[in-house]
Structure formats: structure tokens, C-alpha cells
């Protein structure tokens, strides 16, 4: 705690002595911005001054713009930033209220590390230019055994981003990246470790996307009557495998599970004929399911209820990816 000393026999008034000492403590960052000044009672005990005199000093400091009073809380040191009025004004500060703190913190850290302002600008611009170059080519990757998941991502990204997206099996990613100088690899978090291990040495950016949370479908699963036959259809083997595991963990043997990929007509036909409810995990599978139901209609006492899931990729991930690729201007 800063100690203040008052010389009672000095020609300088006691209030001026305290005022100057507090201001020095603030200017020297012994009292940094946001610091709560001692209460008038604490300073009275330390200095021997009357509390009214201390209150007067605090009012003078407040009038000078050095501190600010927070009713019911105390007196706090204000952030002094004389450069604000000279800074270029932009509506983006209002749109992204925390952006200035992020920019300032990053820039201050670079300066502390010894960078000059020109070097810091070069670093920022180099990173931005690299990201924009990477955005020129977007690749989606997934293991060959679950290439259906990759097909879903490509389909949804092209619809959302309105740019061409290339599908590359994970096993071929190293070869493809060896032929390009920049790009962005997109994959689900299931495959992120393998994709990063391949892409990182080539200075290619990898962005993971979050999949849809399936809350609605999980709620339906919990409410199904015992003995229900639940069908599940997707182009992705990975989705079906995960869905089977989760469904069994929630309901055990209370319901019968059947699954099929859309290109397996035998299994798909079995699902259509047996399931009371069918969860279609992607829009890409829906036409095949509807066609199979239409062909089997004469054999069905009652057509199965269809539950069609939302996009495979979560909406937040799509929006984040747009920003990362510079496509949200």
C-alpha cells in the first residue's frame, strides 16, 4: 500500500501535498487504472488529515479527470488515453465493441517483444494476406470409409458459401496439398487431428466445423414407446454408427434399431418395410427414402413417419467459416 506523508509545518497546504502525492501514485502506475483509492477514513488514519480535507482532494482529482466516483463503491482511477480523439473513427468499433481491446492488447504485446510499429503492421498484414490466399481454395476432407460425411459437408458449404468446394479423401490429402501453395482444409472435429497432422507442415490452414446437435431427434428418441422399430438413414456411415451407439446407450433393448445408407437398396428396403419411424439424417438422403416408400406403398399397411434432420454442419460453424474466409462482407 502506498504511504502518504504530510509535513504539517510546510508552507505547502496539506491538501496540496496529498493531491500531488496521489496524482504521482497514479502517474507512476502505483495506482493503475481501475484501482480503488483508499477510503477517506483510511487516509485520515494514515495522514492525520480531516476526512473533509481528503474528500476535497478527491473532488479535485475527479474534476481533473484523474479519478471517478462510483456511488456506493468508492473512488477509482480512470483510464487515461489521450490518443482516443486522434484515432480514426470507424463504425466497426461500435459493431464490435471488444475489438479495440483485442487489437490494442495484441499490438502492445508485440511492442513489448521488441517489434516496431512497422514490423507489427507487416505481421498483421502477412497473416491477413495468408488467410485470404487460403480462402481462394477450400477443400473438405474425410476418411474414405466415411466419405459420405465429406459429401454432406461439401453440399452444405457450397450452398452456404456460394463457392466451389473440393472433396478430398483423408488418405489422399497429403498428395493434393503437395500440389498447392495455399488453401483451407475443412473437416469435422472427428477427423481434425489427422487433418492437422497432414496440413500443418505445408502451412495450410485447417478449420474444424461443429456438427448439428440433434437435440430434437434425441428428444424424439427418448419419447418413443417401447417396442418401436426405429429406422435411421444417411449417406454417412459415421453418422449411422454414432447414432446407433447413442440410441442404444439411451434406450438399450427397449427399441429395435435398423439403419441403412441410401446406396444400399436392400437394407433401405428393409428399413422402409419394418420401421414405424425413420430418422433421415441429411437432406441428401431424403429423395431416396421417399422413392423407396413410394415403390413399397402397396406393401405397407401404414407409411413410416419421417423425421428429417437439419444441416449436418451447425449454423454457428457456417457463420464462423464465412468470417474466416472473408465471405461475410
Coordinates of C-alpha atoms in Angstrom, one line a residue:
X1 CA 0.0 0.0 0.0
X2 CA 1.3 3.5 -0.9
X3 CA 2.2 5.5 2.1
X4 CA 1.4 9.3 2.1
X5 CA 3.4 11.7 4.3
X6 CA 2.2 15.1 5.2
X7 CA 4.5 17.8 6.6
X8 CA 2.3 19.9 8.9
X9 CA 4.9 22.7 9.2
X10 CA 5.4 23.1 5.5
X11 CA 4.4 26.3 3.6
X12 CA 2.6 24.0 1.1
X13 CA -1.0 23.4 2.2
X14 CA -1.7 19.8 3.4
X15 CA -4.4 19.3 0.8
X16 CA -1.9 20.2 -2.0
X17 CA 0.7 17.8 -0.6
X18 CA -1.9 15.0 -0.6
X19 CA -3.2 15.9 -4.0
X20 CA 0.3 15.9 -5.6
X21 CA 1.2 12.6 -3.9
X22 CA -1.9 10.8 -5.1
X23 CA -1.5 12.2 -8.6
X24 CA 2.1 10.9 -8.6
X25 CA 1.0 7.5 -7.4
X26 CA -1.5 7.4 -10.4
X27 CA 1.0 8.8 -12.9
X28 CA 3.7 6.3 -11.8
X29 CA 1.1 3.4 -12.0
X30 CA 1.4 2.6 -8.4
X31 CA -2.3 3.2 -8.6
X32 CA -3.1 1.7 -12.1
X33 CA -6.4 2.3 -14.0
X34 CA -9.3 0.7 -12.2
X35 CA -7.6 0.8 -8.8
X36 CA -9.8 1.7 -5.9
X37 CA -8.4 4.5 -3.9
X38 CA -8.2 4.2 -0.1
X39 CA -11.3 5.4 1.7
X40 CA -11.3 8.8 3.4
X41 CA -11.3 7.0 6.7
X42 CA -8.2 5.0 5.8
X43 CA -6.3 8.1 4.6
X44 CA -7.4 10.1 7.7
X45 CA -5.8 7.4 9.9
X46 CA -2.6 7.4 7.8
X47 CA -2.1 11.1 7.2
X48 CA -3.8 12.7 10.2
X49 CA -5.9 14.9 7.9
X50 CA -9.5 15.5 8.5
X51 CA -11.8 13.4 6.3
X52 CA -13.4 16.6 4.8
X53 CA -10.0 17.7 3.6
X54 CA -9.4 14.3 1.9
X55 CA -12.9 14.4 0.3
X56 CA -12.0 17.8 -1.1
X57 CA -8.8 16.4 -2.6
X58 CA -10.7 13.5 -4.1
X59 CA -13.2 16.0 -5.7
X60 CA -10.3 18.0 -7.1
X61 CA -8.9 14.8 -8.7
X62 CA -12.3 14.0 -10.1
X63 CA -12.6 17.4 -11.6
X64 CA -9.2 17.0 -13.2
X65 CA -10.5 13.8 -14.8
X66 CA -8.0 11.6 -13.0
X67 CA -10.4 9.6 -10.9
X68 CA -14.1 8.9 -10.9
X69 CA -16.5 8.3 -8.1
X70 CA -18.7 5.1 -8.2
X71 CA -21.7 5.7 -5.9
X72 CA -21.8 3.1 -3.2
X73 CA -18.4 1.6 -4.3
X74 CA -15.6 4.2 -3.9
X75 CA -13.2 6.3 -5.9
X76 CA -11.4 4.6 -8.8
X77 CA -8.5 5.6 -11.1
X78 CA -9.7 6.4 -14.6
X79 CA -8.1 5.0 -17.8
X80 CA -6.2 7.9 -19.3
X81 CA -6.0 7.7 -23.0
X82 CA -5.2 10.9 -24.8
X83 CA -5.0 9.3 -28.2
X84 CA -8.6 8.3 -28.5
X85 CA -9.7 11.6 -30.1
X86 CA -6.9 11.4 -32.6
X87 CA -7.7 7.8 -33.7
X88 CA -9.5 7.2 -37.0
X89 CA -13.2 6.7 -36.3
X90 CA -15.0 3.7 -37.8
X91 CA -18.4 2.2 -37.3
X92 CA -16.7 -1.1 -36.8
X93 CA -15.7 -0.1 -33.2
X94 CA -19.5 0.2 -32.4
X95 CA -20.3 -3.1 -34.3
X96 CA -17.5 -5.0 -32.5
X97 CA -17.2 -3.3 -29.1
X98 CA -14.4 -5.5 -27.8
X99 CA -12.4 -5.3 -31.0
X100 CA -10.3 -2.3 -29.8
X101 CA -9.2 -4.1 -26.7
X102 CA -8.2 -7.1 -28.7
X103 CA -6.3 -5.1 -31.2
X104 CA -4.6 -3.0 -28.6
X105 CA -3.7 -6.0 -26.4
X106 CA -2.2 -7.8 -29.4
X107 CA -0.2 -4.7 -30.6
X108 CA 1.0 -3.9 -27.1
X109 CA 2.3 -7.5 -26.7
X110 CA 4.2 -7.3 -30.0
X111 CA 5.8 -4.0 -28.9
X112 CA 6.8 -5.5 -25.6
X113 CA 8.5 -8.3 -27.5
X114 CA 10.6 -5.7 -29.3
X115 CA 8.6 -5.2 -32.6
X116 CA 8.4 -1.8 -34.1
X117 CA 5.1 -0.4 -35.3
X118 CA 6.1 -1.0 -38.9
X119 CA 7.1 -4.6 -38.1
X120 CA 3.8 -5.2 -36.2
X121 CA 1.8 -3.9 -39.2
X122 CA 3.8 -6.2 -41.5
X123 CA 3.0 -9.2 -39.3
X124 CA -0.8 -8.4 -39.2
X125 CA -0.9 -7.8 -42.9
X126 CA 1.0 -11.0 -43.6
X127 CA -1.4 -13.0 -41.6
X128 CA -4.4 -11.4 -43.2
X129 CA -3.0 -11.9 -46.7
X130 CA -2.2 -15.5 -46.0
X131 CA -5.8 -16.2 -44.8
X132 CA -7.2 -14.5 -47.9
X133 CA -5.0 -16.6 -50.1
X134 CA -6.1 -19.7 -48.3
X135 CA -9.7 -18.8 -48.9
X136 CA -9.2 -19.0 -52.6
X137 CA -9.2 -22.8 -52.4
X138 CA -11.4 -24.7 -49.9
X139 CA -11.1 -28.4 -49.5
X140 CA -13.2 -30.7 -47.4
X141 CA -11.7 -33.9 -46.1
X142 CA -13.0 -37.1 -44.5
X143 CA -11.8 -40.7 -44.4
X144 CA -12.6 -42.8 -47.5
X145 CA -14.6 -45.2 -45.3
X146 CA -16.9 -42.3 -44.4
X147 CA -16.7 -40.2 -47.5
X148 CA -20.5 -39.6 -47.1
X149 CA -19.7 -37.2 -44.3
X150 CA -17.4 -35.3 -46.6
X151 CA -20.1 -35.3 -49.3
X152 CA -22.6 -33.7 -46.8
X153 CA -20.1 -31.0 -45.8
X154 CA -19.3 -30.2 -49.4
X155 CA -23.0 -30.0 -50.3
X156 CA -23.8 -27.7 -47.3
X157 CA -20.8 -25.5 -47.7
X158 CA -21.3 -24.9 -51.4
X159 CA -24.9 -23.9 -50.6
X160 CA -24.0 -21.6 -47.8
X161 CA -20.7 -20.1 -49.1
X162 CA -21.6 -20.0 -52.8
X163 CA -18.0 -21.1 -53.8
X164 CA -16.7 -24.3 -55.2
X165 CA -15.5 -26.8 -52.6
X166 CA -13.3 -29.8 -53.4
X167 CA -13.8 -33.1 -51.6
X168 CA -10.6 -35.0 -50.9
X169 CA -10.4 -38.3 -49.0
X170 CA -8.2 -38.0 -46.0
X171 CA -5.9 -40.7 -47.4
X172 CA -5.2 -38.5 -50.4
X173 CA -4.9 -35.2 -48.6
X174 CA -1.1 -35.2 -48.4
X175 CA -0.7 -35.7 -52.1
X176 CA -3.2 -33.0 -53.0
X177 CA -1.7 -30.5 -50.6
X178 CA 1.8 -31.1 -52.1
X179 CA 0.5 -29.6 -55.3
X180 CA -0.8 -26.4 -53.8
X181 CA 0.8 -23.4 -52.1
X182 CA -2.2 -22.3 -50.0
X183 CA -5.6 -23.4 -49.2
X184 CA -8.1 -24.1 -46.4
X185 CA -9.0 -27.6 -45.3
X186 CA -12.4 -28.0 -43.6
X187 CA -13.3 -31.1 -41.7
X188 CA -15.4 -32.2 -38.8
X189 CA -13.9 -32.4 -35.3
X190 CA -14.0 -36.2 -35.6
X191 CA -11.1 -36.0 -38.2
X192 CA -9.3 -32.9 -37.1
X193 CA -6.2 -34.5 -35.6
X194 CA -5.4 -36.5 -38.7
X195 CA -6.1 -33.5 -41.0
X196 CA -3.9 -31.1 -39.0
X197 CA -1.0 -33.6 -38.9
X198 CA -1.0 -33.7 -42.7
X199 CA -1.7 -30.0 -43.3
X200 CA 0.4 -28.2 -40.7
X201 CA 3.9 -29.0 -42.3
X202 CA 2.6 -27.5 -45.5
X203 CA 1.4 -24.2 -43.9
X204 CA -2.2 -25.0 -44.9
X205 CA -4.9 -23.8 -42.6
X206 CA -7.3 -26.4 -41.1
X207 CA -10.7 -25.3 -39.8
X208 CA -12.9 -27.7 -37.9
X209 CA -16.7 -27.4 -38.1
X210 CA -19.2 -28.4 -35.4
X211 CA -21.9 -30.8 -36.5
X212 CA -25.6 -30.3 -35.8
X213 CA -26.5 -31.1 -32.1
X214 CA -29.6 -33.3 -32.9
X215 CA -31.4 -32.1 -29.8
X216 CA -34.8 -32.5 -31.5
X217 CA -34.0 -36.1 -32.6
X218 CA -32.7 -37.1 -29.2
X219 CA -35.9 -35.8 -27.6
X220 CA -37.9 -37.9 -30.0
X221 CA -35.8 -41.0 -29.3
X222 CA -36.4 -40.7 -25.5
X223 CA -40.2 -40.5 -26.1
X224 CA -40.5 -43.5 -28.4
X225 CA -42.8 -46.2 -27.0
X226 CA -41.1 -49.5 -26.0
X227 CA -41.0 -52.0 -28.9
X228 CA -40.8 -49.3 -31.5
X229 CA -38.7 -50.1 -34.6
X230 CA -36.6 -47.0 -35.4
X231 CA -35.0 -46.7 -38.8
X232 CA -32.0 -44.5 -39.5
X233 CA -30.8 -43.4 -43.0
X234 CA -27.8 -41.4 -44.1
X235 CA -25.2 -41.2 -46.7
X236 CA -22.6 -41.3 -44.0
X237 CA -21.5 -44.5 -42.3
X238 CA -20.0 -42.4 -39.4
X239 CA -23.3 -40.7 -38.7
X240 CA -25.2 -44.0 -38.6
X241 CA -22.5 -45.7 -36.4
X242 CA -22.6 -42.8 -33.9
X243 CA -26.4 -42.7 -34.0
X244 CA -26.7 -46.4 -33.3
X245 CA -24.3 -46.2 -30.3
X246 CA -26.1 -43.2 -28.8
X247 CA -29.5 -44.7 -29.4
X248 CA -28.5 -47.9 -27.7
X249 CA -27.0 -46.1 -24.7
X250 CA -30.2 -44.1 -24.2
X251 CA -32.8 -46.9 -24.8
X252 CA -30.9 -50.2 -24.7
X253 CA -33.1 -53.1 -25.9
X254 CA -36.3 -51.1 -25.5
X255 CA -36.5 -50.3 -29.2
X256 CA -35.3 -52.0 -32.3
X257 CA -32.8 -50.2 -34.4
X258 CA -32.3 -50.6 -38.2
X259 CA -30.0 -48.5 -40.3
X260 CA -29.1 -48.1 -44.0
X261 CA -27.1 -46.0 -46.3
X262 CA -29.0 -44.7 -49.3
X263 CA -26.9 -46.6 -51.8
X264 CA -27.7 -50.0 -50.1
X265 CA -31.1 -50.7 -51.6
X266 CA -31.5 -54.0 -49.8
X267 CA -31.1 -52.5 -46.3
X268 CA -33.0 -49.4 -47.2
X269 CA -36.0 -51.5 -48.4
X270 CA -35.8 -53.5 -45.1
X271 CA -35.9 -50.2 -43.1
X272 CA -38.9 -49.0 -45.1
X273 CA -40.9 -52.2 -44.5
X274 CA -40.1 -52.5 -40.8
X275 CA -39.7 -49.1 -39.2
X276 CA -42.6 -47.1 -37.7
X277 CA -40.4 -44.0 -37.6
X278 CA -37.4 -43.2 -39.8
X279 CA -34.9 -40.6 -39.0
X280 CA -33.3 -39.2 -42.2
X281 CA -30.1 -37.6 -41.1
X282 CA -29.5 -35.5 -44.1
X283 CA -31.4 -33.8 -46.9
X284 CA -29.3 -35.7 -49.5
X285 CA -30.9 -39.0 -48.4
X286 CA -34.4 -37.7 -48.4
X287 CA -35.2 -38.3 -52.1
X288 CA -34.0 -41.9 -52.0
X289 CA -36.1 -42.6 -48.9
X290 CA -39.2 -41.0 -50.4
X291 CA -38.7 -43.0 -53.6
X292 CA -38.3 -46.3 -51.7
X293 CA -41.5 -45.6 -49.7
X294 CA -43.4 -44.8 -53.0
X295 CA -42.3 -48.1 -54.5
X296 CA -43.2 -50.1 -51.4
X297 CA -46.5 -48.3 -50.8
X298 CA -48.7 -51.3 -51.8
X299 CA -46.9 -53.5 -49.3
X300 CA -47.2 -51.0 -46.4
X301 CA -50.1 -51.0 -44.0
X302 CA -49.1 -47.6 -42.9
X303 CA -46.2 -45.5 -44.3
X304 CA -43.4 -44.8 -41.7
X305 CA -43.2 -41.4 -40.1
X306 CA -40.3 -39.4 -41.5
X307 CA -38.1 -37.1 -39.3
X308 CA -35.7 -35.1 -41.4
X309 CA -32.7 -33.6 -39.6
X310 CA -31.4 -30.1 -40.1
X311 CA -28.0 -29.4 -41.7
X312 CA -25.1 -31.7 -40.8
X313 CA -22.9 -28.6 -40.1
X314 CA -24.1 -26.3 -37.3
X315 CA -25.2 -22.8 -38.2
X316 CA -22.6 -21.2 -35.9
X317 CA -19.8 -23.0 -37.7
X318 CA -21.1 -21.9 -41.1
X319 CA -21.1 -18.2 -39.9
X320 CA -17.6 -18.5 -38.4
X321 CA -16.3 -20.1 -41.5
X322 CA -17.7 -17.3 -43.6
X323 CA -15.8 -14.8 -41.5
X324 CA -12.6 -16.9 -41.6
X325 CA -12.8 -17.0 -45.4
X326 CA -13.7 -13.3 -45.8
X327 CA -17.0 -14.1 -47.3
X328 CA -19.2 -12.1 -44.9
X329 CA -18.6 -8.6 -46.3

